[in-house]
Amino acid sequence: MSYSKDDIPDFLQDVGGEESDSQQRIDTDILEPVIFSDTFLRFQLQNKGILNPKSRITFSFQSPSKDSFLPLGVGIGSLIQRATLKIGGKTICEVDDWSHYSYYKSLFTDQQVVKDREQYVSGRAISNAVVYEDNANTSKFVGMDLGREFTVANASTDTDMKLQTFQKLNSTPVFSLSLDELIPCLRSVSLPLFMLKEEVQIELTLASTVGKRACFEATLEADKDTAIQLNQDDVRLIADYTFLDGEAMNRYASANKDFQYTFLEPRLTKTTISSVAEGQNLVRNVGGAGRRVPKMFVMVTTDKSGSSVKDHNQMTLLNDYRAVATYTGSEGSDFEYGSLTANIKKNDAFIFPIDRSNSALHYHGVQQTEGAVPHVTREMYARQGNSLAPSKFEGYTLDAESELSGQFFVNAFRFPDGQRVDSRGLEIHFKYSGFAVDELPMTQRVYIELEKRMVIRDGVVDTVFE
């Protein structure tokens, strides 16, 4: 994304030693949804000032009677199934299966930030640190680091850790998500709402009240289908607007009569892998024809996770928001990483001269694509290394095959050539060596990120693909 000097408001530009008497103020509106239900929310912004992309939407749930908590990888993001920005009735940016998209993006949040901020603000709670053996000053394993100590038991496998009390949903905590998290086109951009003549709306389609929004403590198997419902009193958009003096606002509007910028919009395609054999030779088109696609990422999930209760992801630490690594061996004994052989065909040529199958190369591909390291251990990524503590968290064994081990196996690819994708689109060639038979069918999600441009001209907004 590139900007010219005219894209930057005068009050943010470096004016050196030049004196200025510009007046600036920040107004905050607390907006209730204009449409509210347990499946859909719509907020309407006021066309004034310059919108702060860090404005937040708050959520809480009606206090469930049972001990439940948000999925550790996405936190309150588990609530969102689709996020849409509409201006003048036109869809400007939309993300389907937003919670899975957020799961991927959350992997790059520094663990210290998760420990110090995110577990309180958004409910995300994947933060790792070395853990000491019971009553000893040695450490061989990695466990959760959220500011609480493990409760030591006679056997290390019974040693347990709990979330903070206020994070349990029966304490009715209030969590929030920022607008630039929800809507990618608002990332790093302050939208000049005062220049718009059209209505600006944010629409959120919500996940099912049963099974998708929360996880339950390991002993509450009988209560796994409890509905988790929104508390309308706490659903608010806290919108911050920046205002300058009238002359500065007029100068900015005059200098940006043709305001435009580029952003990346995720586009999802997904398919079902119904058998092990089908996953061993998976070739499919994932779109992008005629578009510029700088990068893409891939993950596989299942609706049948759970060490003790299959078919119910809410009886795990991550719920449905995971990326399952391939298996080899028998479940419960020597489950370990199998292999994924992967390549991408773009414009009739593969991006790698030799198919990639090494898990370290897959991990490196994610780092290379995003320019940041996923904050997970080798065992969390690909079931290798035996680094996770055998102790428990909320009653679930951390290194179990359906908890944290091998549940962050995302794959990402970048296309730095800058060329448009031809009419055939992008084609993935994946060979998964194996999955647990009792977790089939699997769902493979592929997000490609398309270059798109927003244009504001004479108060009217439109978008075009680059």
Coordinates of C-alpha atoms in Angstrom, one line a residue, residues 146-383:
L146 CA -0.9 -16.1 31.2
G147 CA 0.2 -14.8 34.6
R148 CA -1.1 -17.7 36.6
E149 CA 0.7 -20.7 38.2
F150 CA -0.1 -24.3 37.6
T151 CA -1.8 -26.1 40.5
V152 CA 0.7 -28.9 41.2
A153 CA -0.7 -32.4 41.6
N154 CA 0.9 -35.7 42.6
A155 CA 1.4 -36.7 38.9
S156 CA 2.5 -34.1 36.3
T157 CA -0.3 -35.3 34.0
D158 CA -2.8 -34.0 36.6
T159 CA -1.1 -30.7 37.2
D160 CA -3.6 -28.1 36.0
M161 CA -3.8 -24.4 35.1
K162 CA -7.0 -22.2 34.9
L163 CA -7.8 -19.0 33.1
Q164 CA -8.3 -15.9 35.1
T165 CA -11.6 -15.9 36.9
F166 CA -13.0 -12.9 35.1
Q167 CA -12.3 -14.6 31.7
K168 CA -14.9 -17.2 32.4
L169 CA -18.2 -16.4 30.6
N170 CA -20.3 -16.9 33.7
S171 CA -18.5 -13.8 35.1
T172 CA -19.9 -11.8 32.1
P173 CA -16.7 -10.2 30.9
V174 CA -16.8 -7.6 28.1
F175 CA -14.3 -8.2 25.2
S176 CA -13.8 -6.1 22.1
L177 CA -12.4 -6.1 18.5
S178 CA -11.0 -3.2 16.6
L179 CA -12.4 -2.1 13.3
D180 CA -9.1 -2.6 11.5
E181 CA -9.1 -6.2 12.7
L182 CA -12.7 -6.8 11.5
I183 CA -12.4 -4.9 8.1
P184 CA -9.1 -5.3 6.3
C185 CA -9.6 -2.2 4.2
L186 CA -9.5 -0.1 7.3
R187 CA -6.0 -1.3 8.3
S188 CA -3.6 1.6 8.7
V189 CA -6.1 4.0 7.1
S190 CA -8.1 6.8 8.7
L191 CA -11.3 7.0 6.6
P192 CA -12.4 10.6 6.0
L193 CA -16.1 10.1 6.8
F194 CA -16.8 13.8 6.5
M195 CA -16.1 13.6 2.8
L196 CA -18.8 10.9 2.2
K197 CA -22.3 11.5 1.0
E198 CA -23.3 7.9 1.5
E199 CA -24.3 5.8 4.5
V200 CA -21.5 3.8 6.1
Q201 CA -22.5 0.5 7.7
I202 CA -20.7 -2.4 9.3
E203 CA -22.5 -5.7 9.2
L204 CA -21.5 -8.7 11.3
T205 CA -23.0 -12.2 10.7
L206 CA -22.6 -14.2 13.8
A207 CA -21.6 -17.9 14.5
S208 CA -24.1 -20.4 15.8
T209 CA -25.0 -20.0 19.5
V210 CA -24.4 -23.8 20.0
G211 CA -21.0 -25.3 19.6
K212 CA -19.1 -22.5 17.8
R213 CA -18.7 -19.5 20.2
A214 CA -17.2 -21.0 23.4
C215 CA -15.4 -24.0 25.0
F216 CA -16.5 -25.9 28.1
E217 CA -14.4 -27.1 31.0
A218 CA -13.4 -30.8 30.5
T219 CA -15.8 -32.2 33.1
L220 CA -18.9 -30.6 31.6
E221 CA -19.5 -33.0 28.8
A222 CA -23.2 -33.2 29.5
D223 CA -23.5 -29.4 29.1
K224 CA -21.6 -29.1 25.8
D225 CA -24.8 -28.0 23.8
T226 CA -25.6 -25.0 26.1
A227 CA -26.4 -22.0 24.0
I228 CA -24.1 -19.0 24.3
Q229 CA -26.2 -15.9 23.7
L230 CA -25.2 -12.2 23.3
N231 CA -26.0 -9.7 26.0
Q232 CA -27.5 -6.7 24.0
D233 CA -26.7 -4.2 26.8
D234 CA -22.9 -4.6 26.1
V235 CA -22.9 -4.7 22.3
R236 CA -21.6 -1.2 21.3
L237 CA -19.5 0.5 18.7
I238 CA -17.1 2.9 20.4
A239 CA -16.2 5.2 17.5
D240 CA -13.4 7.8 17.7
Y241 CA -13.4 10.7 15.2
T242 CA -10.7 13.2 14.7
F243 CA -11.7 16.8 13.9
L244 CA -9.5 19.8 12.9
D245 CA -10.5 23.4 12.6
G246 CA -12.8 24.1 9.6
E247 CA -10.1 25.6 7.4
A248 CA -7.8 22.6 7.8
M249 CA -10.7 20.1 7.0
N250 CA -11.6 22.1 3.9
R251 CA -8.0 22.1 2.7
Y252 CA -7.7 18.4 3.2
A253 CA -11.0 17.8 1.3
S254 CA -9.8 20.0 -1.5
A255 CA -6.5 18.3 -1.8
N256 CA -8.1 14.8 -1.8
K257 CA -11.0 15.2 -4.2
D258 CA -9.9 11.9 -5.7
F259 CA -9.0 10.1 -2.5
Q260 CA -7.9 6.5 -3.1
Y261 CA -5.7 3.8 -1.6
T262 CA -5.0 0.1 -2.1
F263 CA -5.8 -2.7 0.3
L264 CA -5.8 -6.5 0.4
E265 CA -9.2 -8.3 0.5
P266 CA -9.2 -12.0 1.6
R267 CA -11.3 -14.2 -0.7
L268 CA -12.2 -17.7 0.6
T269 CA -12.7 -21.0 -1.1
K270 CA -13.2 -24.2 0.8
T271 CA -13.7 -27.8 0.1
T272 CA -14.4 -31.1 1.9
I273 CA -11.8 -33.8 2.2
S274 CA -14.0 -36.8 2.8
S275 CA -11.3 -39.6 2.8
V276 CA -7.6 -40.1 3.4
A277 CA -7.2 -41.1 -0.3
E278 CA -8.8 -37.9 -1.4
G279 CA -6.4 -35.8 0.6
Q280 CA -3.4 -37.7 -0.8
N281 CA -4.0 -36.1 -4.2
L282 CA -5.8 -32.8 -3.9
V283 CA -5.7 -30.6 -7.0
R284 CA -8.1 -27.7 -7.2
N285 CA -8.6 -24.2 -8.4
V286 CA -8.8 -21.5 -5.8
G287 CA -9.7 -18.5 -7.9
G288 CA -7.9 -15.2 -8.5
A289 CA -8.3 -15.2 -12.3
G290 CA -7.4 -11.8 -13.8
R291 CA -6.4 -10.4 -10.4
R292 CA -3.2 -9.5 -8.6
V293 CA -2.7 -11.9 -5.7
P294 CA 0.3 -11.2 -3.6
K295 CA -0.2 -14.1 -1.2
M296 CA -2.4 -16.9 0.0
F297 CA -2.7 -19.2 3.0
V298 CA -4.2 -22.6 3.6
M299 CA -5.5 -24.5 6.7
V300 CA -7.4 -27.7 7.4
T301 CA -10.0 -28.1 10.1
T302 CA -12.4 -30.8 11.4
D303 CA -15.7 -30.8 13.2
K304 CA -14.7 -34.0 15.0
S305 CA -11.9 -32.9 17.4
G306 CA -11.8 -33.9 21.0
S307 CA -9.7 -36.4 23.0
S308 CA -12.7 -37.9 24.8
V309 CA -15.8 -36.5 23.0
K310 CA -15.6 -36.7 19.2
D311 CA -17.9 -34.6 17.0
H312 CA -17.9 -31.7 19.5
N313 CA -15.1 -29.1 19.1
Q314 CA -16.4 -27.1 22.0
M315 CA -15.0 -29.8 24.3
T316 CA -11.4 -28.7 23.3
L317 CA -9.3 -25.7 24.0
L318 CA -9.5 -24.3 20.5
N319 CA -13.0 -25.2 19.3
D320 CA -13.1 -25.2 15.5
Y321 CA -10.4 -22.6 15.1
R322 CA -7.3 -24.6 14.3
A323 CA -5.1 -25.9 11.4
V324 CA -4.7 -29.7 11.7
A325 CA -1.3 -31.2 10.8
T326 CA -1.2 -34.5 9.0
Y327 CA -1.0 -37.7 11.1
T328 CA 0.8 -41.0 11.1
G329 CA 0.5 -43.7 13.7
S330 CA -2.4 -44.7 15.9
E331 CA -4.4 -42.2 17.8
G332 CA -3.6 -41.9 21.5
S333 CA -0.2 -43.7 21.2
D334 CA 2.4 -42.5 18.7
F335 CA 0.6 -39.9 16.7
E336 CA 3.1 -37.8 14.9
Y337 CA 3.6 -35.6 11.9
G338 CA 3.1 -37.4 8.6
S339 CA 3.9 -35.1 5.7
L340 CA 2.4 -32.5 3.4
T341 CA 3.8 -32.2 -0.2
A342 CA 2.7 -28.9 -1.6
N343 CA 3.1 -26.7 -4.6
I344 CA 1.1 -23.9 -6.3
K345 CA 0.6 -23.4 -10.0
K346 CA 0.3 -19.8 -11.3
N347 CA 0.2 -18.9 -15.0
D348 CA 1.0 -22.5 -16.1
A349 CA 4.1 -22.7 -13.9
F350 CA 4.8 -24.0 -10.4
I351 CA 6.2 -21.5 -8.0
F352 CA 8.6 -24.0 -6.6
P353 CA 10.9 -26.1 -8.9
I354 CA 10.6 -29.0 -6.4
D355 CA 7.5 -29.7 -4.3
R356 CA 7.9 -28.8 -0.7
S357 CA 7.4 -31.5 2.0
N358 CA 9.7 -30.6 4.8
S359 CA 7.8 -29.1 7.8
A360 CA 10.6 -26.6 8.4
L361 CA 10.2 -25.3 4.9
H362 CA 6.4 -25.0 5.4
Y363 CA 7.0 -23.0 8.5
H364 CA 9.6 -20.8 6.7
G365 CA 7.0 -20.2 4.0
V366 CA 4.6 -18.7 6.5
Q367 CA 7.3 -16.5 7.9
Q368 CA 8.4 -15.4 4.5
T369 CA 4.9 -14.7 3.4
E370 CA 3.9 -12.6 6.4
G371 CA 7.3 -11.1 7.3
A372 CA 6.8 -12.3 10.8
V373 CA 7.3 -15.6 12.8
P374 CA 4.2 -17.5 13.9
H375 CA 4.4 -17.6 17.7
V376 CA 4.0 -21.4 18.1
T377 CA 6.4 -24.2 19.0
R378 CA 7.5 -26.9 16.7
E379 CA 5.1 -29.4 18.3
M380 CA 2.2 -27.0 18.1
Y381 CA 2.9 -26.5 14.4
A382 CA 3.7 -30.0 13.2
R383 CA 3.6 -32.6 16.1

